[in-house]
Amino acid sequence: MDHRREELEKKRAKLAELRRQREERKRAAVQAREQTTTGGKMDSQDINDLVNSLVGDRARSPTGQLGLAGAARQSRETLVEGRDRSISTATSIGTQIGSPDPGAATPGLVASPNPAAAAVGGMAAGPRILPDFKVSSMVIFDFPPKEKIVYNKEMQTADNTWETDEKLLSEEEIERRVQEIREADEKARATKEEEHAKREAEARSREAEIKRLTDEQRLNILESSEFASFMGQRSRVMERALDEDYDFMVDYTLASVAEADEADGERLKLAMTFHDDKVSRNRSVMDVTWSNRFPELVAAAYNRNPMAPNEPDGIVAVWNTHLRERPEFVFNAPSDVLRVSFSDFNPHIVVGGAYSGQILLWDTRAKALPVLKTPLTANGHTHPVYALKVVGSTNAHQLISASTDGLVCSWQLDMLAQPQEVIELTHPAHLRTDEVSVTCLDFADNETTAFVVGTAEGVAYQVNRYDRAGCKSGLNGFDAYRAHAAPINSLSFHPPAASDFTDLFLTTSSDWTMRLWRARTA
């Protein structure tokens, strides 16, 4: 606490000292202003005395007797005397201003380096205050002078006008140089041709040095499956390209006679025949179907060849109307193929129904064996499959199959392990058994829930896959189409090209008749 108190006392003393000094400075400034006012009057009196003394001395001197030298000397003496007096007066004024006594101030003149200017200034302007000189530092920068660039024509272009005609080439020299250039070009061309001929000779020599295959190596290549597949595919392409229906030997002058012969002849004529001894010899055609995606493709299903027990029991051959000598694809089956169908939603899939009750699926991108097939169990069909149809849309389609065991099954083409749904067709009016032996079926256009089946007793029935209002799923015994006296072999609805006839369907039977029906509405 004592230490803090001492510091406060020192600060108070310092502040009091600063206030006292400030009061003294104010007092000194006021005294200086008062002394300046009184000093002007005193200086005026001294100046008047000095002027009178100078004018009086000049008046007293005789005119014409004082020469130029005397006047100058007198003037210098007067100026020196006035300068000494002015300096003494300024010294006294400075002493009085610095003195603290307010009554000791005496006015005076300011010192000047030029006595005459000081005297005149004292007479004209009165007293002057001493200037306050200060010391200032000066920094000198040394900048180089800016270079002045001047362009001249001689610096930019070369003027060769002074050259004489001696430097111009003569005609002989020009011809010589042109000849040298031509010879160089011909030499380069000859060199390039020699290099090209050399490369060709080397290529021919390399071709001659190609090693020829031995008989064993050639036989191995010819017997390989890759070579056989390549040759079969390429040869089929060539045969399709060479197939032409245009008769270039036609005689247009006999066109009318030919038309008359056609009008008088039969209405149906044989257009083409598909046969290959390696495939269809001693085999019966069980079914024929056309591809909706590729109209030139037709698939035929064959049964077994009794004369060749080592060959596959069933075969499916896909023929092309532009390739009649051999089929495009040949698929093998473990049993007789009774029905075949193309998938309308996948052009690579071919589906077949076998005598053993299996559903077989082949892919044109794979080999001859089926890629999928149903197992020989009681989950599916146990009797020959005579009816197949792929229905639905591109993203949701199913395979509907029917057999003589009276079952209609729905399958997913990517999973044939078991059917998705099973419908048992029964009819209580049958004498021996309630089962309906289905031999064919078909769906109308844009219809997936109702279809018509043909049976072995020669009657066609309408079948519902699901329960409807007023009728249950399964076979409807009242919607029967009776006209055939033998089993119905085929049934087909009218194609959707003509929308007015989509409810019509056609049946063929072993009684050598065909019937056209109109489907009844549910």
Short mmCIF file of C-alpha atoms in Angstrom, two decimals:
data_model
loop_
_atom_site.label_atom_id
_atom_site.label_comp_id
_atom_site.label_asym_id
_atom_site.label_seq_id
_atom_site.Cartn_x
_atom_site.Cartn_y
_atom_site.Cartn_z
CA MET A 1 0.00 0.00 0.00
CA ASP A 2 2.84 2.40 0.80
CA HIS A 3 4.46 1.72 -2.52
CA ARG A 4 1.19 2.38 -4.33
CA ARG A 5 0.70 5.59 -2.39
CA GLU A 6 4.19 6.81 -3.32
CA GLU A 7 3.51 6.21 -7.00
CA LEU A 8 0.27 8.21 -6.80
CA GLU A 9 2.06 11.10 -5.07
CA LYS A 10 4.73 11.15 -7.78
CA LYS A 11 2.09 11.24 -10.49
CA ARG A 12 0.26 14.13 -8.76
CA ALA A 13 3.51 16.09 -8.45
CA LYS A 14 4.29 15.48 -12.10
CA LEU A 15 0.83 16.67 -13.17
CA ALA A 16 1.19 19.84 -11.02
CA GLU A 17 4.59 20.55 -12.62
CA LEU A 18 3.07 20.17 -16.11
CA ARG A 19 0.23 22.57 -15.22
CA ARG A 20 2.71 25.15 -13.92
CA GLN A 21 4.84 24.96 -17.06
CA ARG A 22 1.77 25.35 -19.25
CA GLU A 23 0.70 28.51 -17.30
CA GLU A 24 4.19 29.96 -17.69
CA ARG A 25 4.14 29.39 -21.45
CA LYS A 26 0.78 31.12 -21.74
CA ARG A 27 2.06 34.09 -19.74
CA ALA A 28 5.20 34.37 -21.88
CA ALA A 29 3.12 34.35 -25.07
CA VAL A 30 0.88 37.17 -23.81
CA GLN A 31 3.93 39.28 -22.84
CA ALA A 32 5.49 38.72 -26.24
CA ARG A 33 2.37 39.99 -28.03
CA GLU A 34 2.31 43.12 -25.80
CA GLN A 35 6.00 43.82 -26.41
CA THR A 36 5.51 43.49 -30.17
CA THR A 37 2.74 46.12 -30.11
CA THR A 38 4.80 48.65 -28.11
CA GLY A 39 7.99 47.88 -30.01
CA GLY A 40 6.47 49.10 -33.32
CA LYS A 41 6.23 52.64 -32.06
CA MET A 42 9.78 52.64 -30.75
CA ASP A 43 11.14 51.25 -34.00
CA SER A 44 9.36 53.95 -36.01
CA GLN A 45 11.18 56.64 -34.01
CA ASP A 46 14.57 55.00 -34.59
CA ILE A 47 13.87 54.67 -38.30
CA ASN A 48 12.90 58.33 -38.57
CA ASP A 49 16.12 59.36 -36.82
CA LEU A 50 18.17 57.17 -39.21
CA VAL A 51 16.46 58.61 -42.31
CA ASN A 52 16.93 62.18 -41.09
CA SER A 53 20.55 61.58 -40.41
CA LEU A 54 21.11 60.14 -43.89
CA VAL A 55 19.13 62.86 -45.67
CA GLY A 56 20.70 65.59 -43.60
CA ASP A 57 24.28 64.45 -44.39
CA ARG A 58 23.47 64.39 -48.12
CA ALA A 59 21.92 67.92 -47.90
CA ARG A 60 24.95 69.30 -46.09
CA SER A 61 27.44 67.98 -48.63
CA PRO A 62 28.17 70.58 -51.45
CA THR A 63 26.70 69.71 -54.77
CA GLY A 64 29.32 69.00 -57.42
CA GLN A 65 32.19 68.94 -54.94
CA LEU A 66 31.61 65.40 -53.76
CA GLY A 67 32.65 62.88 -56.40
CA LEU A 68 31.41 59.47 -57.12
CA ALA A 69 33.95 57.83 -54.84
CA GLY A 70 33.15 60.11 -51.97
CA ALA A 71 29.44 59.47 -52.29
CA ALA A 72 30.02 55.78 -52.38
CA ARG A 73 32.30 55.84 -49.38
CA GLN A 74 29.85 57.95 -47.42
CA SER A 75 27.04 55.57 -48.39
CA ARG A 76 29.02 52.58 -47.22
CA GLU A 77 29.85 54.20 -43.92
CA THR A 78 26.21 55.06 -43.40
CA LEU A 79 25.13 51.53 -44.20
CA VAL A 80 27.71 50.02 -41.88
CA GLU A 81 26.66 52.33 -39.11
CA GLY A 82 23.02 51.50 -39.69
CA ARG A 83 23.83 47.79 -39.76
CA ASP A 84 25.70 47.98 -36.45
CA ARG A 85 22.85 49.88 -34.92
CA SER A 86 20.26 47.41 -36.24
CA ILE A 87 22.21 44.44 -34.93
CA SER A 88 22.51 46.01 -31.50
CA THR A 89 18.82 46.80 -31.49
CA ALA A 90 17.88 43.22 -32.47
CA THR A 91 20.16 41.86 -29.75
CA SER A 92 18.46 43.98 -27.15
CA ILE A 93 15.01 42.89 -28.39
CA GLY A 94 15.98 39.22 -28.21
CA THR A 95 17.25 39.68 -24.70
CA GLN A 96 14.09 41.41 -23.62
CA ILE A 97 11.85 38.68 -25.12
CA GLY A 98 13.74 35.90 -23.37
CA SER A 99 13.72 37.82 -20.05
CA PRO A 100 10.96 36.93 -17.58
CA ASP A 101 10.54 40.52 -16.56
CA PRO A 102 7.55 41.98 -18.41
CA GLY A 103 8.78 45.58 -18.07
CA ALA A 104 12.21 45.03 -19.68
CA ALA A 105 10.98 44.49 -23.30
CA THR A 106 12.54 46.86 -25.92
CA PRO A 107 11.60 46.78 -29.59
CA GLY A 108 14.26 46.26 -32.28
CA LEU A 109 14.93 45.15 -35.89
CA VAL A 110 15.55 41.60 -37.11
CA ALA A 111 19.07 40.77 -38.34
CA SER A 112 19.53 40.38 -42.07
CA PRO A 113 22.53 39.17 -44.02
CA ASN A 114 22.17 42.14 -46.45
CA PRO A 115 22.57 45.53 -44.62
CA ALA A 116 20.83 47.54 -47.31
CA ALA A 117 17.91 45.15 -47.53
CA ALA A 118 17.69 45.16 -43.77
CA ALA A 119 17.59 48.94 -43.65
CA VAL A 120 14.99 49.24 -46.38
CA GLY A 121 12.91 46.40 -44.93
CA GLY A 122 12.99 48.09 -41.54
CA MET A 123 11.71 51.32 -43.04
CA ALA A 124 8.98 49.73 -45.17
CA ALA A 125 7.54 46.77 -43.27
CA GLY A 126 8.45 47.44 -39.73
CA PRO A 127 9.76 44.79 -37.30
CA ARG A 128 10.01 41.06 -38.37
CA ILE A 129 9.96 37.92 -36.26
CA LEU A 130 13.02 35.66 -36.32
CA PRO A 131 12.36 32.56 -38.52
CA ASP A 132 12.36 29.08 -36.96
CA PHE A 133 14.96 27.07 -38.85
CA LYS A 134 14.73 23.27 -39.00
CA VAL A 135 17.12 20.58 -40.19
CA SER A 136 15.73 18.25 -42.91
CA SER A 137 17.35 15.28 -44.64
CA MET A 138 17.36 14.85 -48.42
CA VAL A 139 17.47 11.52 -50.28
CA ILE A 140 18.89 11.64 -53.79
CA PHE A 141 17.73 8.99 -56.29
CA ASP A 142 19.86 8.34 -59.31
CA PHE A 143 17.59 7.36 -62.21
CA PRO A 144 19.21 6.46 -65.53
CA PRO A 145 18.02 8.50 -68.47
CA LYS A 146 15.33 6.93 -70.67
CA GLU A 147 16.79 5.36 -73.73
CA LYS A 148 15.41 6.76 -76.93
CA ILE A 149 15.05 4.15 -79.63
CA VAL A 150 14.92 5.31 -83.19
CA TYR A 151 14.16 2.98 -86.09
CA ASN A 152 15.72 3.46 -89.42
CA LYS A 153 14.89 1.93 -92.80
CA GLU A 154 18.40 0.61 -93.13
CA MET A 155 17.96 -1.34 -89.89
CA GLN A 156 14.67 -3.04 -90.95
CA THR A 157 15.19 -3.99 -94.57
CA ALA A 158 18.14 -4.90 -96.60
CA ASP A 159 18.50 -2.75 -99.65
CA ASN A 160 20.35 -4.66 -102.30
CA THR A 161 19.72 -2.20 -105.07
CA TRP A 162 23.39 -1.42 -105.19
CA GLU A 163 24.21 -4.94 -106.34
CA THR A 164 25.30 -5.18 -109.89
CA ASP A 165 24.08 -7.55 -112.54
CA GLU A 166 27.18 -9.65 -112.06
CA LYS A 167 25.48 -11.57 -109.20
CA LEU A 168 22.48 -12.65 -111.39
CA LEU A 169 22.59 -16.27 -112.62
CA SER A 170 23.10 -16.94 -116.25
CA GLU A 171 20.82 -19.16 -118.33
CA GLU A 172 23.41 -21.95 -118.40
CA GLU A 173 23.65 -21.93 -114.62
CA ILE A 174 19.86 -22.06 -114.25
CA GLU A 175 19.57 -25.00 -116.63
CA ARG A 176 22.33 -26.82 -114.80
CA ARG A 177 20.62 -26.45 -111.45
CA VAL A 178 17.23 -27.56 -112.84
CA GLN A 179 18.89 -30.63 -114.30
CA GLU A 180 20.46 -31.45 -110.94
CA ILE A 181 17.05 -31.23 -109.21
CA ARG A 182 15.47 -33.55 -111.80
CA GLU A 183 18.25 -36.09 -111.44
CA ALA A 184 17.83 -36.07 -107.64
CA ASP A 185 14.07 -36.67 -107.95
CA GLU A 186 14.55 -39.55 -110.39
CA LYS A 187 17.14 -41.11 -108.12
CA ALA A 188 14.81 -40.92 -105.12
CA ARG A 189 11.96 -42.45 -107.15
CA ALA A 190 14.18 -45.28 -108.32
CA THR A 191 15.31 -45.94 -104.74
CA LYS A 192 11.69 -46.10 -103.56
CA GLU A 193 10.73 -48.53 -106.32
CA GLU A 194 13.68 -50.76 -105.46
CA GLU A 195 12.65 -50.83 -101.80
CA HIS A 196 9.05 -51.71 -102.75
CA ALA A 197 10.21 -54.53 -105.03
CA LYS A 198 12.47 -55.80 -102.30
CA ARG A 199 9.61 -55.89 -99.79
CA GLU A 200 7.38 -57.75 -102.26
CA ALA A 201 10.12 -60.29 -102.90
CA GLU A 202 10.55 -60.82 -99.16
CA ALA A 203 6.78 -61.31 -98.75
CA ARG A 204 6.70 -63.87 -101.56
CA SER A 205 9.64 -65.69 -100.03
CA ARG A 206 7.87 -65.80 -96.66
CA GLU A 207 4.72 -67.18 -98.31
CA ALA A 208 6.80 -69.83 -100.05
CA GLU A 209 8.35 -70.77 -96.75
CA ILE A 210 4.92 -71.47 -95.12
CA LYS A 211 4.95 -74.92 -93.68
CA ARG A 212 2.50 -77.28 -95.30
CA LEU A 213 0.29 -79.45 -93.12
CA THR A 214 0.84 -83.15 -92.99
CA ASP A 215 -1.92 -85.63 -93.80
CA GLU A 216 -2.45 -86.39 -90.14
CA GLN A 217 -2.74 -82.73 -89.18
CA ARG A 218 -5.13 -82.03 -92.05
CA LEU A 219 -7.28 -85.01 -91.05
CA ASN A 220 -7.43 -83.81 -87.44
CA ILE A 221 -8.62 -80.38 -88.56
CA LEU A 222 -11.27 -81.80 -90.87
CA GLU A 223 -12.62 -84.07 -88.14
CA SER A 224 -12.74 -81.37 -85.46
CA SER A 225 -16.12 -80.10 -84.31
CA GLU A 226 -15.08 -76.45 -84.64
CA PHE A 227 -14.21 -76.89 -88.32
CA ALA A 228 -17.44 -78.79 -89.00
CA SER A 229 -19.51 -76.09 -87.28
CA PHE A 230 -17.74 -73.32 -89.21
CA MET A 231 -18.14 -75.04 -92.58
CA GLY A 232 -21.78 -75.91 -91.92
CA GLN A 233 -22.67 -72.34 -90.98
CA ARG A 234 -20.80 -70.72 -93.89
CA SER A 235 -22.04 -73.20 -96.45
CA ARG A 236 -25.65 -72.59 -95.38
CA VAL A 237 -25.12 -68.86 -95.84
CA MET A 238 -23.79 -69.44 -99.36
CA GLU A 239 -26.65 -71.74 -100.30
CA ARG A 240 -29.24 -69.21 -99.05
CA ALA A 241 -27.55 -66.52 -101.12
CA LEU A 242 -27.56 -68.68 -104.26
CA ASP A 243 -31.23 -69.62 -103.92
CA GLU A 244 -33.21 -67.71 -106.54
CA ASP A 245 -36.89 -68.07 -107.34
CA TYR A 246 -36.63 -65.97 -110.48
CA ASP A 247 -36.89 -67.95 -113.71
CA PHE A 248 -34.48 -66.26 -116.09
CA MET A 249 -35.65 -68.58 -118.95
CA VAL A 250 -39.24 -67.31 -118.89
CA ASP A 251 -40.85 -66.57 -122.28
CA TYR A 252 -43.08 -63.55 -121.97
CA THR A 253 -44.81 -64.33 -125.29
CA LEU A 254 -46.34 -67.44 -123.72
CA ALA A 255 -47.53 -65.74 -120.52
CA SER A 256 -51.20 -65.86 -121.50
CA VAL A 257 -51.03 -69.57 -122.26
CA ALA A 258 -49.43 -70.24 -118.89
CA GLU A 259 -52.15 -68.28 -117.12
CA ALA A 260 -54.79 -70.36 -118.90
CA ASP A 261 -53.10 -73.56 -117.86
CA GLU A 262 -53.04 -72.40 -114.23
CA ALA A 263 -56.71 -71.50 -114.33
CA ASP A 264 -57.64 -74.92 -115.72
CA GLY A 265 -55.34 -76.87 -113.41
CA GLU A 266 -55.43 -77.66 -109.74
CA ARG A 267 -55.85 -74.94 -107.13
CA LEU A 268 -53.07 -76.25 -104.87
CA LYS A 269 -49.64 -76.90 -106.26
CA LEU A 270 -46.48 -78.21 -104.73
CA ALA A 271 -44.19 -75.24 -104.00
CA MET A 272 -41.15 -76.87 -102.36
CA THR A 273 -39.99 -80.04 -100.63
CA PHE A 274 -37.68 -80.35 -97.64
CA HIS A 275 -35.80 -83.63 -97.37
CA ASP A 276 -32.45 -84.86 -96.11
CA ASP A 277 -31.65 -88.59 -95.96
CA LYS A 278 -29.32 -88.11 -93.03
CA VAL A 279 -32.12 -86.55 -90.94
CA SER A 280 -35.55 -87.71 -92.06
CA ARG A 281 -34.97 -91.09 -93.65
CA ASN A 282 -37.48 -93.75 -92.38
CA ARG A 283 -39.05 -91.16 -90.02
CA SER A 284 -42.61 -89.88 -89.95
CA VAL A 285 -43.51 -86.23 -89.68
CA MET A 286 -45.58 -85.79 -86.51
CA ASP A 287 -46.05 -81.98 -86.51
CA VAL A 288 -45.22 -78.88 -88.56
CA THR A 289 -45.19 -75.27 -87.31
CA TRP A 290 -44.08 -71.92 -88.72
CA SER A 291 -42.12 -69.20 -86.93
CA ASN A 292 -43.94 -65.93 -86.39
CA ARG A 293 -40.65 -64.05 -85.94
CA PHE A 294 -38.90 -65.46 -89.05
CA PRO A 295 -41.49 -66.38 -91.71
CA GLU A 296 -38.97 -68.35 -93.76
CA LEU A 297 -38.36 -70.88 -90.93
CA VAL A 298 -40.52 -73.98 -90.44
CA ALA A 299 -39.98 -76.67 -87.78
CA ALA A 300 -40.89 -80.34 -88.27
CA ALA A 301 -41.12 -83.01 -85.54
CA TYR A 302 -40.13 -86.61 -86.36
CA ASN A 303 -40.58 -89.93 -84.58
CA ARG A 304 -37.97 -92.67 -84.25
CA ASN A 305 -36.26 -94.51 -87.10
CA PRO A 306 -36.86 -98.25 -86.57
CA MET A 307 -33.98 -99.11 -88.92
CA ALA A 308 -31.42 -97.11 -86.92
CA PRO A 309 -31.56 -98.01 -83.21
CA ASN A 310 -28.36 -96.03 -82.49
CA GLU A 311 -29.81 -92.75 -83.68
CA PRO A 312 -31.88 -90.47 -81.40
CA ASP A 313 -35.49 -91.54 -80.94
CA GLY A 314 -36.93 -88.14 -81.78
CA ILE A 315 -35.70 -85.30 -83.98
CA VAL A 316 -36.77 -81.72 -84.60
CA ALA A 317 -35.51 -80.18 -87.86
CA VAL A 318 -35.76 -76.45 -88.57
CA TRP A 319 -35.96 -75.87 -92.34
CA ASN A 320 -35.43 -72.69 -94.32
CA THR A 321 -37.39 -71.90 -97.48
CA HIS A 322 -34.14 -70.59 -98.99
CA LEU A 323 -32.20 -73.72 -98.04
CA ARG A 324 -34.07 -76.85 -99.14
CA GLU A 325 -31.34 -79.45 -99.27
CA ARG A 326 -30.56 -79.56 -95.56
CA PRO A 327 -32.05 -78.09 -92.36
CA GLU A 328 -30.78 -75.02 -90.56
CA PHE A 329 -30.85 -76.76 -87.15
CA VAL A 330 -31.29 -80.36 -86.01
CA PHE A 331 -32.29 -81.07 -82.39
CA ASN A 332 -32.26 -84.48 -80.73
CA ALA A 333 -34.78 -85.87 -78.23
CA PRO A 334 -34.80 -88.95 -75.96
CA SER A 335 -38.33 -89.89 -77.17
CA ASP A 336 -40.56 -89.42 -80.17
CA VAL A 337 -41.46 -85.76 -80.62
CA LEU A 338 -45.21 -85.42 -81.18
CA ARG A 339 -45.61 -81.63 -81.05
CA VAL A 340 -43.24 -78.69 -81.69
CA SER A 341 -43.72 -74.94 -81.29
CA PHE A 342 -41.69 -71.73 -81.65
CA SER A 343 -41.70 -69.17 -78.86
CA ASP A 344 -43.26 -65.91 -80.05
CA PHE A 345 -41.35 -63.95 -77.39
CA ASN A 346 -37.86 -65.47 -77.73
CA PRO A 347 -36.69 -66.31 -81.27
CA HIS A 348 -33.99 -68.69 -79.98
CA ILE A 349 -36.37 -71.03 -78.11
CA VAL A 350 -38.03 -74.13 -79.62
CA VAL A 351 -40.37 -76.23 -77.43
CA GLY A 352 -41.40 -79.84 -78.04
CA GLY A 353 -43.76 -82.35 -76.50
CA ALA A 354 -42.53 -85.98 -76.30
CA TYR A 355 -44.28 -89.33 -76.35
CA SER A 356 -42.89 -90.00 -72.86
CA GLY A 357 -44.83 -87.05 -71.43
CA GLN A 358 -41.79 -84.75 -71.17
CA ILE A 359 -41.60 -81.11 -72.22
CA LEU A 360 -38.30 -80.42 -74.07
CA LEU A 361 -36.73 -77.00 -74.66
CA TRP A 362 -33.98 -76.33 -77.20
CA ASP A 363 -31.91 -73.20 -77.84
CA THR A 364 -30.63 -72.41 -81.33
CA ARG A 365 -27.46 -70.96 -79.78
CA ALA A 366 -26.65 -74.23 -78.00
CA LYS A 367 -25.99 -77.74 -79.26
CA ALA A 368 -28.46 -80.39 -80.45
CA LEU A 369 -29.45 -81.65 -77.01
CA PRO A 370 -32.26 -79.94 -75.05
CA VAL A 371 -31.14 -77.30 -72.55
CA LEU A 372 -34.17 -77.92 -70.26
CA LYS A 373 -36.69 -80.74 -69.87
CA THR A 374 -39.32 -81.87 -67.38
CA PRO A 375 -38.58 -84.86 -65.13
CA LEU A 376 -40.28 -88.23 -65.57
CA THR A 377 -42.42 -87.95 -62.44
CA ALA A 378 -46.10 -87.69 -61.59
CA ASN A 379 -45.82 -83.89 -61.09
CA GLY A 380 -46.42 -83.30 -64.81
CA HIS A 381 -47.68 -85.35 -67.69
CA THR A 382 -47.48 -89.14 -67.68
CA HIS A 383 -49.05 -89.63 -71.15
CA PRO A 384 -47.95 -88.37 -74.59
CA VAL A 385 -48.06 -84.58 -74.97
CA TYR A 386 -50.04 -83.66 -78.08
CA ALA A 387 -50.72 -79.94 -77.49
CA LEU A 388 -48.40 -76.95 -76.81
CA LYS A 389 -48.96 -73.18 -76.85
CA VAL A 390 -46.92 -70.22 -75.56
CA VAL A 391 -49.20 -67.40 -74.40
CA GLY A 392 -48.80 -64.10 -72.55
CA SER A 393 -46.62 -61.06 -73.18
CA THR A 394 -42.93 -60.38 -73.64
CA ASN A 395 -42.28 -59.89 -69.92
CA ALA A 396 -44.80 -62.46 -68.63
CA HIS A 397 -45.46 -65.51 -70.79
CA GLN A 398 -46.18 -69.17 -70.04
CA LEU A 399 -46.25 -72.51 -71.80
CA ILE A 400 -49.60 -74.34 -71.80
CA SER A 401 -49.40 -78.08 -72.46
CA ALA A 402 -52.04 -80.82 -72.64
CA SER A 403 -51.84 -84.61 -72.96
CA THR A 404 -54.08 -87.65 -73.23
CA ASP A 405 -54.05 -88.11 -69.44
CA GLY A 406 -56.61 -85.26 -69.17
CA LEU A 407 -54.23 -82.73 -67.60
CA VAL A 408 -53.54 -79.16 -68.74
CA CYS A 409 -50.34 -77.75 -67.20
CA SER A 410 -48.88 -74.23 -67.11
CA TRP A 411 -45.05 -73.96 -67.15
CA GLN A 412 -42.43 -71.25 -66.81
CA LEU A 413 -39.91 -71.65 -69.63
CA ASP A 414 -36.94 -71.02 -67.35
CA MET A 415 -38.09 -73.60 -64.76
CA LEU A 416 -39.50 -76.94 -65.95
CA ALA A 417 -39.02 -78.84 -62.69
CA GLN A 418 -42.73 -78.65 -61.87
CA PRO A 419 -45.79 -76.96 -63.37
CA GLN A 420 -47.10 -73.65 -62.02
CA GLU A 421 -50.71 -74.78 -62.21
CA VAL A 422 -52.54 -77.99 -63.20
CA ILE A 423 -56.13 -78.30 -64.51
CA GLU A 424 -57.75 -81.74 -64.66
CA LEU A 425 -60.27 -82.07 -67.46
CA THR A 426 -63.11 -84.46 -66.65
CA HIS A 427 -66.50 -85.17 -68.19
CA PRO A 428 -69.06 -87.26 -66.27
CA ALA A 429 -70.93 -88.27 -69.46
CA HIS A 430 -68.05 -90.46 -70.68
CA LEU A 431 -68.84 -94.15 -70.57
CA ARG A 432 -65.58 -95.72 -69.50
CA THR A 433 -63.65 -92.95 -67.79
CA ASP A 434 -64.18 -89.34 -66.76
CA GLU A 435 -60.85 -88.22 -68.26
CA VAL A 436 -60.82 -86.25 -71.50
CA SER A 437 -58.05 -87.25 -73.87
CA VAL A 438 -56.77 -83.94 -75.33
CA THR A 439 -55.09 -84.06 -78.75
CA CYS A 440 -54.86 -80.32 -79.59
CA LEU A 441 -55.66 -76.85 -78.24
CA ASP A 442 -55.51 -73.20 -79.24
CA PHE A 443 -56.19 -69.72 -77.80
CA ALA A 444 -58.04 -66.89 -79.50
CA ASP A 445 -56.25 -63.62 -80.15
CA ASN A 446 -55.48 -61.63 -76.96
CA GLU A 447 -56.97 -64.38 -74.83
CA THR A 448 -55.04 -66.14 -72.04
CA THR A 449 -57.75 -67.43 -69.67
CA ALA A 450 -60.06 -69.41 -71.99
CA PHE A 451 -59.20 -71.81 -74.82
CA VAL A 452 -60.65 -74.65 -76.91
CA VAL A 453 -59.35 -78.25 -76.88
CA GLY A 454 -59.84 -81.06 -79.38
CA THR A 455 -60.24 -84.58 -78.02
CA ALA A 456 -59.69 -88.14 -79.21
CA GLU A 457 -63.45 -88.82 -79.37
CA GLY A 458 -63.85 -86.08 -82.03
CA VAL A 459 -65.48 -83.41 -79.81
CA ALA A 460 -64.12 -79.92 -79.09
CA TYR A 461 -64.68 -78.32 -75.67
CA GLN A 462 -64.15 -74.87 -74.20
CA VAL A 463 -61.93 -74.75 -71.09
CA ASN A 464 -61.54 -71.96 -68.49
CA ARG A 465 -58.29 -71.61 -66.60
CA TYR A 466 -59.88 -69.66 -63.74
CA ASP A 467 -63.31 -69.37 -62.17
CA ARG A 468 -65.62 -66.91 -63.86
CA ALA A 469 -69.04 -65.49 -63.05
CA GLY A 470 -71.46 -68.28 -63.72
CA CYS A 471 -68.89 -70.98 -64.59
CA LYS A 472 -66.03 -72.73 -62.84
CA SER A 473 -62.52 -73.44 -64.00
CA GLY A 474 -61.99 -76.54 -66.09
CA LEU A 475 -63.94 -78.13 -68.93
CA ASN A 476 -67.44 -76.86 -69.67
CA GLY A 477 -69.44 -79.86 -70.88
CA PHE A 478 -72.23 -77.72 -72.30
CA ASP A 479 -69.88 -75.82 -74.65
CA ALA A 480 -69.20 -78.80 -76.91
CA TYR A 481 -68.63 -78.74 -80.66
CA ARG A 482 -69.70 -82.11 -82.08
CA ALA A 483 -69.32 -82.95 -85.77
CA HIS A 484 -66.29 -85.24 -86.31
CA ALA A 485 -66.47 -89.03 -86.21
CA ALA A 486 -62.77 -89.54 -85.49
CA PRO A 487 -60.13 -87.92 -83.29
CA ILE A 488 -59.42 -84.24 -83.92
CA ASN A 489 -55.80 -83.90 -85.03
CA SER A 490 -55.50 -80.11 -85.25
CA LEU A 491 -57.31 -76.98 -84.06
CA SER A 492 -56.45 -73.38 -84.94
CA PHE A 493 -58.12 -69.98 -84.47
CA HIS A 494 -58.24 -67.39 -87.23
CA PRO A 495 -55.11 -65.19 -87.24
CA PRO A 496 -55.50 -61.66 -85.86
CA ALA A 497 -54.96 -60.02 -89.25
CA ALA A 498 -58.72 -59.85 -89.78
CA SER A 499 -60.29 -58.66 -86.55
CA ASP A 500 -63.83 -59.54 -87.65
CA PHE A 501 -63.04 -63.29 -87.76
CA THR A 502 -60.99 -63.82 -84.63
CA ASP A 503 -63.79 -65.87 -83.08
CA LEU A 504 -63.60 -68.46 -85.86
CA PHE A 505 -61.54 -71.63 -85.49
CA LEU A 506 -60.86 -74.57 -87.77
CA THR A 507 -60.62 -78.28 -86.84
CA THR A 508 -59.23 -81.21 -88.82
CA SER A 509 -59.90 -84.85 -88.06
CA SER A 510 -58.86 -88.32 -89.11
CA ASP A 511 -62.29 -88.71 -90.70
CA TRP A 512 -60.94 -86.76 -93.70
CA THR A 513 -62.96 -83.65 -92.89
CA MET A 514 -62.32 -80.08 -91.78
CA ARG A 515 -64.84 -78.01 -89.86
CA LEU A 516 -65.12 -74.23 -89.39
CA TRP A 517 -66.62 -73.14 -86.07
CA ARG A 518 -67.61 -69.91 -84.35
CA ALA A 519 -66.71 -69.83 -80.70
CA ARG A 520 -69.56 -69.25 -78.26
CA THR A 521 -69.25 -66.30 -75.90
CA ALA A 522 -69.14 -67.06 -72.20
#
